[in-house]
Coordinates of C-alpha atoms and ligand atoms in Angstrom, one line a residue:
Chain A
M231 CA 43.4 31.5 15.1
T232 CA 44.9 34.5 13.4
S233 CA 41.7 36.8 13.3
R234 CA 41.1 38.8 16.3
L235 CA 37.4 38.3 15.8
T236 CA 35.7 35.4 17.1
K237 CA 33.6 33.1 14.8
R238 CA 30.4 34.4 16.3
Q239 CA 31.3 38.1 15.8
R240 CA 32.5 37.5 12.1
R241 CA 29.2 35.9 11.4
R242 CA 27.3 38.8 13.0
L243 CA 29.3 41.3 10.9
S244 CA 28.5 39.2 7.7
Q245 CA 25.0 39.3 8.6
G246 CA 25.0 42.9 9.2
I247 CA 26.5 43.8 5.8
Q248 CA 24.0 41.8 4.0
Y249 CA 21.1 43.2 5.7
T250 CA 22.4 46.7 4.9
V251 CA 23.0 46.0 1.1
F252 CA 19.6 44.5 1.0
L253 CA 17.9 47.5 2.4
A254 CA 20.0 49.9 0.4
A255 CA 18.8 48.1 -2.8
L256 CA 15.2 48.2 -1.7
G257 CA 15.7 51.9 -1.1
V258 CA 17.2 52.4 -4.5
I259 CA 14.4 50.5 -6.4
G260 CA 11.8 52.4 -4.4
G261 CA 13.4 55.7 -5.1
L262 CA 13.7 55.0 -8.8
A263 CA 10.1 53.8 -9.2
D264 CA 7.6 56.1 -10.3
W265 CA 5.0 55.3 -7.6
D266 CA 2.1 57.3 -9.0
T267 CA 2.4 55.6 -12.4
L268 CA 3.0 52.2 -10.7
Q269 CA -0.3 52.5 -8.7
N270 CA -2.1 53.8 -11.8
Q271 CA -0.8 51.0 -14.0
F272 CA -1.0 48.1 -11.6
F273 CA -3.6 49.1 -8.8
Q274 CA -6.1 51.5 -10.1
T275 CA -8.7 51.5 -7.4
D276 CA -11.7 52.2 -9.6
L277 CA -10.7 49.3 -11.9
V278 CA -10.2 46.9 -8.9
K279 CA -13.7 47.6 -7.8
K280 CA -15.0 47.1 -11.3
L281 CA -13.4 43.5 -11.5
F282 CA -15.3 42.3 -8.5
P283 CA -17.3 40.1 -8.2
D284 CA -16.9 38.7 -11.7
I285 CA -13.3 37.9 -11.3
I286 CA -14.2 35.6 -8.5
T287 CA -17.5 34.3 -9.6
I288 CA -16.7 33.7 -13.1
A289 CA -12.9 33.6 -13.7
L290 CA -11.7 31.9 -10.5
R291 CA -14.5 29.7 -10.4
N292 CA -13.9 28.5 -14.0
T293 CA -10.3 28.1 -13.2
V294 CA -11.2 25.8 -10.3
V295 CA -13.7 24.0 -12.4
Y296 CA -11.2 23.4 -15.4
T297 CA -8.4 22.3 -12.9
L298 CA -10.7 19.8 -11.2
S299 CA -12.0 18.4 -14.3
G300 CA -8.5 17.9 -15.8
F301 CA -7.4 16.5 -12.4
V302 CA -10.2 14.1 -12.2
F303 CA -9.8 12.8 -15.9
G304 CA -6.0 12.6 -15.4
L305 CA -6.4 10.7 -12.2
V306 CA -8.7 8.1 -13.5
L307 CA -6.6 7.7 -16.7
G308 CA -3.3 7.9 -14.7
L309 CA -4.6 5.0 -12.5
V310 CA -5.6 2.8 -15.4
I311 CA -2.1 3.4 -17.0
A312 CA -0.3 2.7 -13.8
L313 CA -2.2 -0.6 -13.5
M314 CA -1.4 -1.4 -17.0
R315 CA 2.3 -0.6 -16.4
L316 CA 2.2 -3.1 -13.5
S317 CA 0.1 -5.7 -15.5
S318 CA 1.7 -9.1 -16.1
V319 CA 0.3 -8.8 -19.7
A320 CA 3.3 -7.5 -21.7
P321 CA 1.4 -5.5 -24.3
Y322 CA -0.4 -3.6 -21.6
R323 CA 3.1 -2.5 -20.2
W324 CA 4.2 -1.6 -23.5
V325 CA 1.2 0.6 -24.4
A326 CA 1.4 2.4 -20.9
G327 CA 5.1 2.9 -21.2
I328 CA 4.9 4.4 -24.5
Y329 CA 1.9 6.6 -23.5
I330 CA 4.0 8.0 -20.6
E331 CA 6.9 8.6 -22.6
I332 CA 4.8 10.5 -25.3
F333 CA 2.9 12.7 -22.9
R334 CA 5.7 13.5 -20.5
G335 CA 7.8 14.6 -23.6
L336 CA 5.3 17.1 -25.1
P337 CA 4.5 20.7 -24.0
A338 CA 1.0 21.0 -22.5
L339 CA 0.3 23.8 -24.9
L340 CA 0.9 21.7 -27.9
I341 CA -1.8 19.3 -26.5
F342 CA -4.1 22.0 -26.0
I343 CA -3.8 23.2 -29.5
F344 CA -4.1 19.6 -30.7
V345 CA -7.3 19.1 -28.8
G346 CA -8.7 22.6 -29.7
V347 CA -7.9 22.8 -33.3
A348 CA -6.4 19.6 -34.7
V349 CA -9.1 17.2 -33.3
P350 CA -12.2 19.1 -34.7
L351 CA -10.5 19.7 -38.0
A352 CA -9.5 16.0 -38.4
F353 CA -12.9 14.6 -37.3
P354 CA -15.3 17.1 -38.7
G355 CA -18.8 16.7 -37.2
T356 CA -17.5 15.1 -34.1
E357 CA -17.7 16.8 -30.7
I358 CA -15.6 16.2 -27.7
P359 CA -18.2 15.7 -25.1
G360 CA -18.8 18.2 -22.4
G361 CA -18.0 21.1 -24.6
I362 CA -15.4 23.4 -23.2
Y363 CA -15.0 21.2 -20.1
G364 CA -14.5 18.2 -22.1
K365 CA -11.7 19.8 -24.0
V366 CA -10.0 21.2 -21.1
A367 CA -10.2 17.9 -19.2
L368 CA -8.5 16.3 -22.1
G369 CA -5.9 19.0 -22.7
L370 CA -4.9 19.0 -19.0
G371 CA -5.7 15.5 -18.1
L372 CA -3.8 13.7 -21.0
V373 CA -0.5 15.2 -19.8
A374 CA -1.3 14.8 -16.1
A375 CA -2.2 11.3 -16.5
A376 CA 1.3 10.4 -17.6
Y377 CA 2.8 12.1 -14.7
M378 CA 0.2 10.7 -12.3
A379 CA 0.6 7.2 -13.7
E380 CA 4.2 7.2 -12.6
T381 CA 3.5 8.6 -9.3
I382 CA 0.7 6.0 -8.6
R383 CA 2.9 3.1 -9.9
A384 CA 5.7 4.1 -7.4
G385 CA 3.0 4.4 -4.7
I386 CA 1.7 0.9 -5.4
Q387 CA 5.2 -0.5 -5.5
A388 CA 5.9 1.1 -2.1
V389 CA 3.2 -0.9 -0.5
P390 CA 5.0 -4.0 1.1
K391 CA 4.6 -7.3 -0.7
G392 CA 3.2 -8.9 2.4
Q393 CA 0.0 -6.8 2.0
M394 CA -0.8 -8.5 -1.1
E395 CA 0.1 -12.0 0.3
A396 CA -1.9 -11.4 3.4
A397 CA -5.1 -10.4 1.3
R398 CA -4.7 -13.3 -1.1
S399 CA -4.4 -15.7 1.8
L400 CA -7.7 -14.4 3.1
G401 CA -9.2 -15.2 -0.2
F402 CA -9.2 -11.9 -2.0
S403 CA -8.8 -12.2 -5.7
H404 CA -5.9 -10.2 -7.2
G405 CA -8.2 -7.4 -8.3
R406 CA -10.2 -7.2 -5.2
A407 CA -7.0 -7.1 -3.0
M408 CA -5.7 -4.3 -5.4
V409 CA -9.0 -2.2 -4.8
S410 CA -9.7 -3.1 -1.3
V411 CA -6.2 -3.2 0.3
I412 CA -3.3 -2.0 -2.0
I413 CA -4.7 1.1 -3.8
P414 CA -6.0 2.7 -0.6
Q415 CA -2.5 2.3 0.9
A416 CA -0.8 3.5 -2.3
F417 CA -3.1 6.7 -2.3
R418 CA -2.2 7.6 1.2
I419 CA 1.5 7.6 0.0
V420 CA 0.9 9.5 -3.3
I421 CA -1.3 12.3 -1.8
P422 CA 1.6 14.8 -1.4
P423 CA 2.8 14.3 -5.0
L424 CA -0.7 14.4 -6.4
T425 CA -1.6 17.6 -4.5
N426 CA 1.6 19.1 -6.1
E427 CA 0.2 17.9 -9.5
L428 CA -3.1 19.7 -8.7
V429 CA -1.0 22.9 -8.0
L430 CA 0.7 22.5 -11.6
L431 CA -2.8 21.8 -13.3
F432 CA -4.2 25.0 -11.5
K433 CA -1.5 27.1 -13.3
D434 CA -1.7 25.1 -16.6
S435 CA -5.4 25.8 -16.7
S436 CA -4.4 29.2 -18.0
L437 CA -3.7 27.3 -21.4
V438 CA -7.4 27.6 -21.8
L439 CA -6.6 31.0 -23.5
F440 CA -5.7 29.1 -26.6
L441 CA -8.9 27.3 -26.9
G442 CA -11.3 30.1 -27.7
V443 CA -13.9 30.5 -25.0
T444 CA -17.1 32.5 -24.5
L445 CA -17.2 35.5 -22.1
E446 CA -18.8 33.2 -19.6
E447 CA -16.3 30.4 -20.0
R448 CA -13.1 32.7 -19.4
E449 CA -10.8 31.7 -16.6
L450 CA -8.4 34.0 -14.7
T451 CA -5.6 34.4 -17.2
K452 CA -8.0 35.1 -20.2
Y453 CA -10.2 37.4 -18.2
G454 CA -7.3 39.3 -16.8
R455 CA -5.8 39.7 -20.2
D456 CA -9.2 40.7 -21.8
L457 CA -9.8 43.3 -19.3
A458 CA -6.3 44.6 -19.3
S459 CA -6.5 45.3 -23.0
Q460 CA -10.0 46.8 -22.8
S461 CA -8.8 49.3 -20.2
A462 CA -5.4 49.6 -21.4
N463 CA -4.2 49.1 -17.9
S464 CA -2.4 46.2 -16.1
T465 CA -4.5 46.1 -12.9
P466 CA -6.6 43.2 -14.0
I467 CA -3.4 41.1 -14.6
L468 CA -2.2 41.9 -11.1
I469 CA -5.4 40.9 -9.5
A470 CA -5.7 37.7 -11.6
G471 CA -2.2 36.9 -10.3
L472 CA -3.3 37.3 -6.7
C473 CA -6.2 35.2 -7.3
Y474 CA -3.8 32.4 -8.4
L475 CA -1.7 32.8 -5.4
L476 CA -4.7 32.8 -3.2
V477 CA -5.1 29.2 -4.1
T478 CA -1.5 27.9 -5.0
V479 CA 0.2 29.2 -1.8
P480 CA -2.2 27.5 0.7
L481 CA -2.1 24.4 -1.5
S482 CA 1.9 24.3 -1.5
F483 CA 1.8 24.9 2.2
V484 CA -0.4 21.8 2.7
V485 CA 1.9 19.7 0.3
R486 CA 4.9 20.6 2.6
H487 CA 2.9 19.7 5.6
L488 CA 1.9 16.4 4.3
E489 CA 5.3 15.6 3.0
A490 CA 6.7 16.4 6.5
R491 CA 4.0 14.2 8.1
A492 CA 4.8 11.4 5.6
R493 CA 8.4 11.5 6.5
R494 CA 7.7 11.4 10.2
A495 CA 5.4 8.4 9.9
R496 CA 8.1 6.4 8.1
Chain B
M192 CA -16.8 -17.9 21.5
I193 CA -16.9 -20.8 18.8
L194 CA -15.8 -23.2 21.5
M195 CA -14.9 -26.3 19.4
P196 CA -15.0 -29.7 21.4
R197 CA -11.7 -31.0 22.7
K198 CA -9.3 -32.5 20.3
A199 CA -10.5 -36.1 20.2
E200 CA -14.1 -35.0 19.4
A201 CA -13.0 -32.3 17.0
M202 CA -11.1 -34.9 14.9
R203 CA -14.3 -36.7 14.5
A204 CA -16.2 -33.4 13.9
G205 CA -13.8 -32.9 10.9
T206 CA -15.0 -30.4 8.2
P207 CA -18.3 -29.7 6.3
K208 CA -16.5 -30.9 3.0
D209 CA -14.5 -33.6 4.5
A210 CA -17.3 -36.3 4.6
G211 CA -14.9 -39.3 4.4
A212 CA -13.9 -39.9 8.0
G213 CA -10.3 -40.8 8.5
S214 CA -9.0 -38.9 5.3
P215 CA -6.4 -36.3 6.5
E216 CA -7.3 -32.6 6.6
I217 CA -4.0 -31.7 4.8
E218 CA -2.3 -34.2 2.5
I219 CA 0.9 -33.4 0.6
R220 CA 2.2 -36.0 -2.0
D221 CA 5.7 -35.8 -3.3
L222 CA 5.7 -32.1 -3.4
H223 CA 8.7 -30.4 -5.4
K224 CA 9.4 -26.8 -5.6
S225 CA 12.2 -25.0 -7.4
F226 CA 13.0 -21.3 -7.8
G227 CA 15.0 -21.4 -11.1
D228 CA 17.9 -23.8 -10.5
N229 CA 17.3 -23.7 -6.7
Q230 CA 15.6 -26.9 -5.6
V231 CA 14.0 -25.8 -2.4
L232 CA 11.6 -28.6 -1.9
R233 CA 12.6 -32.2 -3.0
G234 CA 9.8 -34.5 -2.5
I235 CA 7.7 -33.9 0.7
D236 CA 5.0 -36.3 1.8
L237 CA 3.0 -35.2 4.9
E238 CA -0.4 -35.8 6.2
V239 CA -2.0 -33.6 8.9
D240 CA -5.3 -34.9 10.4
A241 CA -8.2 -32.9 11.4
G242 CA -7.5 -31.3 14.9
E243 CA -3.9 -32.3 14.7
V244 CA -1.2 -29.8 15.5
V245 CA 2.0 -30.3 13.5
C246 CA 5.1 -28.2 14.2
V247 CA 7.7 -27.9 11.5
I248 CA 11.2 -27.1 12.6
G249 CA 14.4 -27.0 10.7
P250 CA 17.4 -24.6 10.0
S251 CA 16.9 -21.4 8.0
G252 CA 16.5 -21.9 4.4
S253 CA 15.4 -25.6 4.7
G254 CA 12.1 -24.8 2.9
K255 CA 9.7 -24.5 5.8
S256 CA 8.1 -21.3 4.6
T257 CA 7.9 -22.6 1.1
L258 CA 6.1 -25.7 2.2
L259 CA 3.5 -23.8 4.1
R260 CA 3.1 -21.4 1.2
C261 CA 2.5 -24.2 -1.2
V262 CA -0.4 -25.5 1.0
N263 CA -2.4 -22.4 0.2
L264 CA -0.8 -21.8 -3.1
L265 CA 0.9 -18.6 -2.4
E266 CA 3.8 -20.6 -4.0
E267 CA 2.9 -22.7 -7.0
P268 CA 4.3 -26.1 -6.6
T269 CA 6.7 -27.4 -9.5
S270 CA 5.2 -31.0 -9.1
G271 CA 3.3 -33.0 -6.6
K272 CA -0.2 -32.6 -5.1
V273 CA -1.8 -31.0 -2.1
F274 CA -5.1 -31.7 -0.8
V275 CA -6.9 -29.5 1.8
G276 CA -10.1 -31.0 3.3
G277 CA -10.4 -33.3 0.5
T278 CA -10.0 -30.7 -2.4
E279 CA -7.0 -30.8 -4.5
V280 CA -5.6 -27.3 -4.2
T281 CA -3.1 -28.0 -6.9
D282 CA -5.8 -28.8 -9.4
L283 CA -5.6 -26.2 -12.1
D284 CA -9.4 -26.0 -12.3
V285 CA -9.9 -25.4 -8.6
D286 CA -11.1 -22.0 -7.5
I287 CA -8.1 -21.1 -5.5
D288 CA -9.7 -18.0 -3.9
A289 CA -12.5 -20.3 -2.5
V290 CA -9.8 -22.8 -1.2
R291 CA -7.9 -20.0 0.6
R292 CA -11.0 -19.0 2.5
R293 CA -10.8 -22.3 4.3
I294 CA -7.0 -21.9 5.2
G295 CA -5.9 -19.1 7.6
M296 CA -2.5 -17.9 7.4
V297 CA -0.4 -16.1 10.0
F298 CA 2.8 -14.4 8.8
Q299 CA 6.1 -13.6 10.7
Q300 CA 5.6 -9.9 9.8
F301 CA 1.9 -9.9 10.8
N302 CA 0.9 -8.1 7.6
L303 CA -2.1 -6.3 9.1
F304 CA -3.6 -3.7 6.9
P305 CA -2.0 -0.6 8.4
H306 CA -4.7 1.8 7.0
L307 CA -7.5 0.0 9.0
T308 CA -8.3 -0.4 12.6
A309 CA -8.1 -3.8 14.3
T310 CA -11.9 -4.1 13.8
E311 CA -11.7 -3.1 10.2
N312 CA -8.9 -5.4 9.6
L313 CA -11.3 -8.3 10.6
T314 CA -14.4 -7.0 8.9
L315 CA -13.0 -6.0 5.4
P316 CA -12.2 -9.7 4.5
Q317 CA -15.5 -11.1 5.9
R318 CA -17.5 -8.4 3.9
R319 CA -15.6 -8.4 0.7
V320 CA -14.6 -12.1 0.4
L321 CA -17.4 -13.8 2.2
G322 CA -20.1 -11.2 1.3
R323 CA -21.3 -11.1 5.1
G324 CA -23.5 -8.2 6.1
K325 CA -22.3 -5.3 8.2
A326 CA -23.6 -6.4 11.5
E327 CA -22.7 -10.1 11.2
A328 CA -19.0 -9.0 10.3
A329 CA -19.0 -6.6 13.3
E330 CA -20.2 -9.3 15.6
T331 CA -17.8 -11.9 14.3
A332 CA -14.9 -9.3 14.6
A333 CA -15.8 -8.4 18.2
R334 CA -16.1 -12.2 19.1
N335 CA -12.6 -13.0 17.5
L336 CA -10.8 -10.1 19.1
E337 CA -12.2 -11.0 22.4
R338 CA -10.9 -14.6 21.7
V339 CA -7.3 -13.3 21.4
G340 CA -7.8 -10.9 24.3
L341 CA -7.8 -7.7 22.5
A342 CA -11.5 -6.5 22.7
A343 CA -10.1 -3.4 24.4
K344 CA -8.0 -2.5 21.2
A345 CA -10.9 -2.9 18.7
D346 CA -10.5 0.7 17.4
A347 CA -6.8 0.9 17.6
Y348 CA -4.5 1.1 14.3
P349 CA -1.8 -1.4 13.9
A350 CA 0.9 1.2 14.4
Q351 CA -0.7 1.8 17.9
L352 CA -0.3 -1.8 18.9
S353 CA 2.8 -3.8 20.1
G354 CA 4.1 -6.5 17.9
G355 CA 2.5 -9.2 20.1
Q356 CA -0.9 -7.4 19.9
Q357 CA -0.6 -7.0 16.2
Q358 CA 0.2 -10.7 15.6
R359 CA -2.9 -11.5 17.8
V360 CA -5.1 -9.2 15.7
A361 CA -3.7 -11.0 12.6
I362 CA -4.6 -14.4 14.1
A363 CA -8.1 -13.1 15.0
R364 CA -8.5 -11.9 11.4
A365 CA -7.7 -15.3 10.0
L366 CA -10.1 -16.9 12.4
A367 CA -12.9 -14.6 11.7
M368 CA -13.0 -16.2 8.2
G369 CA -13.9 -19.5 9.8
P370 CA -11.0 -21.5 8.5
E371 CA -10.7 -25.4 8.8
V372 CA -7.1 -25.2 8.9
M373 CA -4.4 -22.5 10.2
L374 CA -0.9 -22.1 9.0
F375 CA 1.6 -20.2 11.2
D376 CA 5.0 -19.2 9.6
E377 CA 7.3 -18.3 12.4
P378 CA 4.5 -16.2 14.2
T379 CA 6.7 -15.2 17.2
S380 CA 10.1 -14.7 15.3
A381 CA 9.7 -10.9 14.8
L382 CA 8.5 -10.3 18.4
D383 CA 10.6 -9.1 21.5
P384 CA 11.0 -11.9 23.8
E385 CA 8.6 -10.5 26.4
L386 CA 5.7 -10.6 24.0
V387 CA 6.1 -14.0 22.6
G388 CA 4.2 -15.7 25.6
D389 CA 0.8 -14.0 24.7
V390 CA 0.9 -15.1 21.1
L391 CA 1.9 -18.6 22.0
A392 CA -1.0 -18.6 24.7
V393 CA -3.6 -17.7 22.1
M394 CA -2.1 -20.5 19.7
R395 CA -2.2 -23.0 22.6
R396 CA -5.9 -22.3 23.3
L397 CA -6.6 -22.7 19.6
A398 CA -5.0 -26.1 19.5
Q399 CA -7.0 -27.2 22.6
E400 CA -10.1 -26.0 20.9
G401 CA -9.3 -28.6 18.0
M402 CA -8.0 -26.4 15.2
T403 CA -5.9 -28.1 12.7
M404 CA -2.7 -26.3 12.8
M405 CA 0.7 -26.3 10.8
V406 CA 3.1 -24.4 12.6
V407 CA 6.7 -23.4 11.5
T408 CA 8.4 -22.4 14.7
H409 CA 11.7 -22.2 16.6
E410 CA 9.9 -22.2 20.0
M411 CA 10.9 -25.8 21.1
S412 CA 9.0 -25.5 24.3
F413 CA 5.7 -24.7 22.4
A414 CA 6.4 -27.7 20.0
R415 CA 7.1 -30.1 22.9
E416 CA 3.9 -28.9 24.9
V417 CA 1.4 -28.4 22.1
A418 CA 2.4 -30.3 19.0
D419 CA 1.0 -33.8 18.3
R420 CA 3.7 -34.3 15.8
V421 CA 6.9 -32.5 15.1
V422 CA 8.4 -32.7 11.7
F423 CA 12.2 -31.8 11.1
M424 CA 13.2 -30.4 7.7
D425 CA 16.5 -29.9 6.2
G426 CA 17.6 -29.3 2.7
G427 CA 14.0 -29.5 1.3
V428 CA 13.2 -33.0 2.7
I429 CA 11.6 -34.2 5.8
V430 CA 14.4 -35.8 7.8
E431 CA 12.5 -37.2 10.6
Q432 CA 9.1 -36.7 12.3
G433 CA 7.3 -38.2 15.2
P434 CA 5.8 -37.2 18.7
P435 CA 7.6 -34.3 20.1
A436 CA 9.1 -36.5 23.0
Q437 CA 10.8 -38.5 20.2
V438 CA 11.9 -35.9 17.7
V439 CA 12.8 -33.2 20.2
G440 CA 13.5 -35.5 23.2
D441 CA 15.5 -38.2 21.4
P442 CA 16.2 -37.3 17.9
Q443 CA 17.4 -40.2 15.8
H444 CA 19.2 -38.3 13.1
E445 CA 22.6 -36.5 13.4
R446 CA 21.1 -33.5 11.6
T447 CA 18.2 -33.1 13.9
R448 CA 20.7 -33.4 16.9
H449 CA 22.9 -30.8 15.4
F450 CA 20.0 -28.4 14.7
L451 CA 18.4 -28.9 18.1
N452 CA 21.7 -28.3 19.9
R453 CA 22.2 -25.1 18.2
I454 CA 18.6 -23.9 18.8
L455 CA 18.4 -25.0 22.5
D456 CA 21.9 -23.6 23.4
P457 CA 21.3 -19.9 23.2
A458 CA 25.1 -19.3 23.1
A459 CA 25.5 -21.3 19.9
A460 CA 22.2 -20.2 18.4
E461 CA 22.6 -17.9 15.4
P462 CA 19.7 -15.5 14.9
E463 CA 17.3 -16.8 12.3
E464 CA 17.1 -14.4 9.3
P465 CA 13.7 -13.8 7.9
T466 CA 14.0 -15.4 4.4
G467 CA 11.7 -15.2 1.3
E468 CA 9.4 -12.8 2.8
Ligands
ADP981 N1 10.2 -16.2 -3.9 C1 11.2 -16.8 -4.0 N2 12.2 -16.6 -4.9 C2 13.3 -17.4 -5.0 N3 13.8 -18.0 -4.0 C3 13.2 -18.1 -3.0 C4 11.8 -17.6 -2.9 N4 11.2 -17.9 -1.7 C5 12.3 -18.8 -1.1 N5 13.3 -18.9 -1.8 C6 14.5 -19.8 -1.4 O1 14.1 -20.9 -0.9 C7 14.9 -21.4 0.0 C8 14.2 -21.8 1.2 O2 13.4 -20.6 1.7 P1 12.4 -20.7 2.8 O3 11.1 -21.6 2.4 O4 11.9 -19.3 3.1 O5 13.1 -21.4 4.0 P2 12.8 -21.4 5.6 O6 11.4 -20.9 5.7 O7 13.1 -22.7 6.1 O8 13.8 -20.6 6.1 C9 15.8 -20.2 0.2 O9 17.1 -20.6 -0.3 C10 15.2 -19.1 -0.4 O10 16.2 -18.2 -0.9
MG982 MG1 10.9 -19.1 6.7

């Protein structure tokens, strides 16, 4: 070794420099910021008080409901498409494959506009059932189904072949074996990626902004934006953001935990 | 305990469907099976009487598993006929799920349902396939777990059981369906040597109770003690068959002798690879 410092000393020194630079940067930013304006613009206490409880009881609640309706619709459709993708009937496989390619290749926003604007125009007089909930379930679920179908297909294929053979040898029909033996095991495998999909949907539910909703139907993003422009202040945006994090951060945590457990179980 | 009478009486007892006395429980006629160009079974004729225990031996790749899987139609024969309890299972009009209910199968890899407890592994098929009620299924499950000596493990998941215990649960699961015939495909090949004995003991008792059994195995001592008949297969045909004392004790064919020398002399024996699983 040519250096007089040991490896450990050099690592300490390097870390020390990095902490110093980091703290200095924080100090500079803190010093430059106009704290009064910042608080006024992003955390006006009066405004925060005014936001509650509606931002929770209406906006967050709607976000959750929209997410779940999209998730449930997407899950059911995704399961059907996954089973079609694995079918021995070739046309089913083609239809499923085409569906997956199309809906994974389109922006979710485009689907929302399509559901919200194009469908009512193209089929005048028809209504998507369920009102706003039906529209959101479609807008979120159509795309989510494409991703979930691929996830579920992979999960079903990850169940060992011997499971189907054992079930068939006991007298299960193919369909019953799927329902009673294969799919329950596949779902255990796909719980972490599906939970991840739930997090994505939770955020994508903000696209409801483009559907046109009544006051009572507003979710977090729309609610935050409306109140921000009413009050000419960004505080509602910040609070709406915190409401998202309140759900997404713990959920992501759960996903990581489930993934780690699945890795250990293997 | 469904204690069937001893073997001789069991043969007479036969099966509900098998009215004609003397007709074999399993009958295989000129069975051929190919996978693409690979002719795996090249004309198998075999009969197994009710209550009889037939051990099938032979080198890896000789088609033993395929033969067994053709009996319950996990593989579809290329040509030939298979009858079980008088029903032609190779008949295209037959309800194969109904036939399989009468044939228990035990796999080398156990294939227990890992998301269910031992009891649930036994109750699920009874309820979904046989339509039995909750109480009856649970009672039958308990009785059959008892039968394989695992009453204490009723609530354990497969991952919490040793290989030998898993295989005994798998046997109990098949028995809970009340089969007329049991097929075993190398049931002890995936087990640590010290766990083989418990599984063989369960199978031995089952044989004594009069179950009709077809057993693919490399356990020569089991074949010699328990089998009524040993069938030696090689290259997709039956090379020779007869009582164990004859086939294992005094083989007539060079191929049988060669195989037995290899399997009985541990130094020369090659580990059998699981194939086609
Ligand atoms: N599903 C299958 N597809 C193609 N080939 C198969 C399949 N199952 C078995 N085989 C082939 O059939 C032959 C006999 O296999 P198998 O019946 O498993 O023999 P054994 O049980 O006597 O070892 C092997 O050559 C194997 O590769
Ligand atoms: Mg085999």
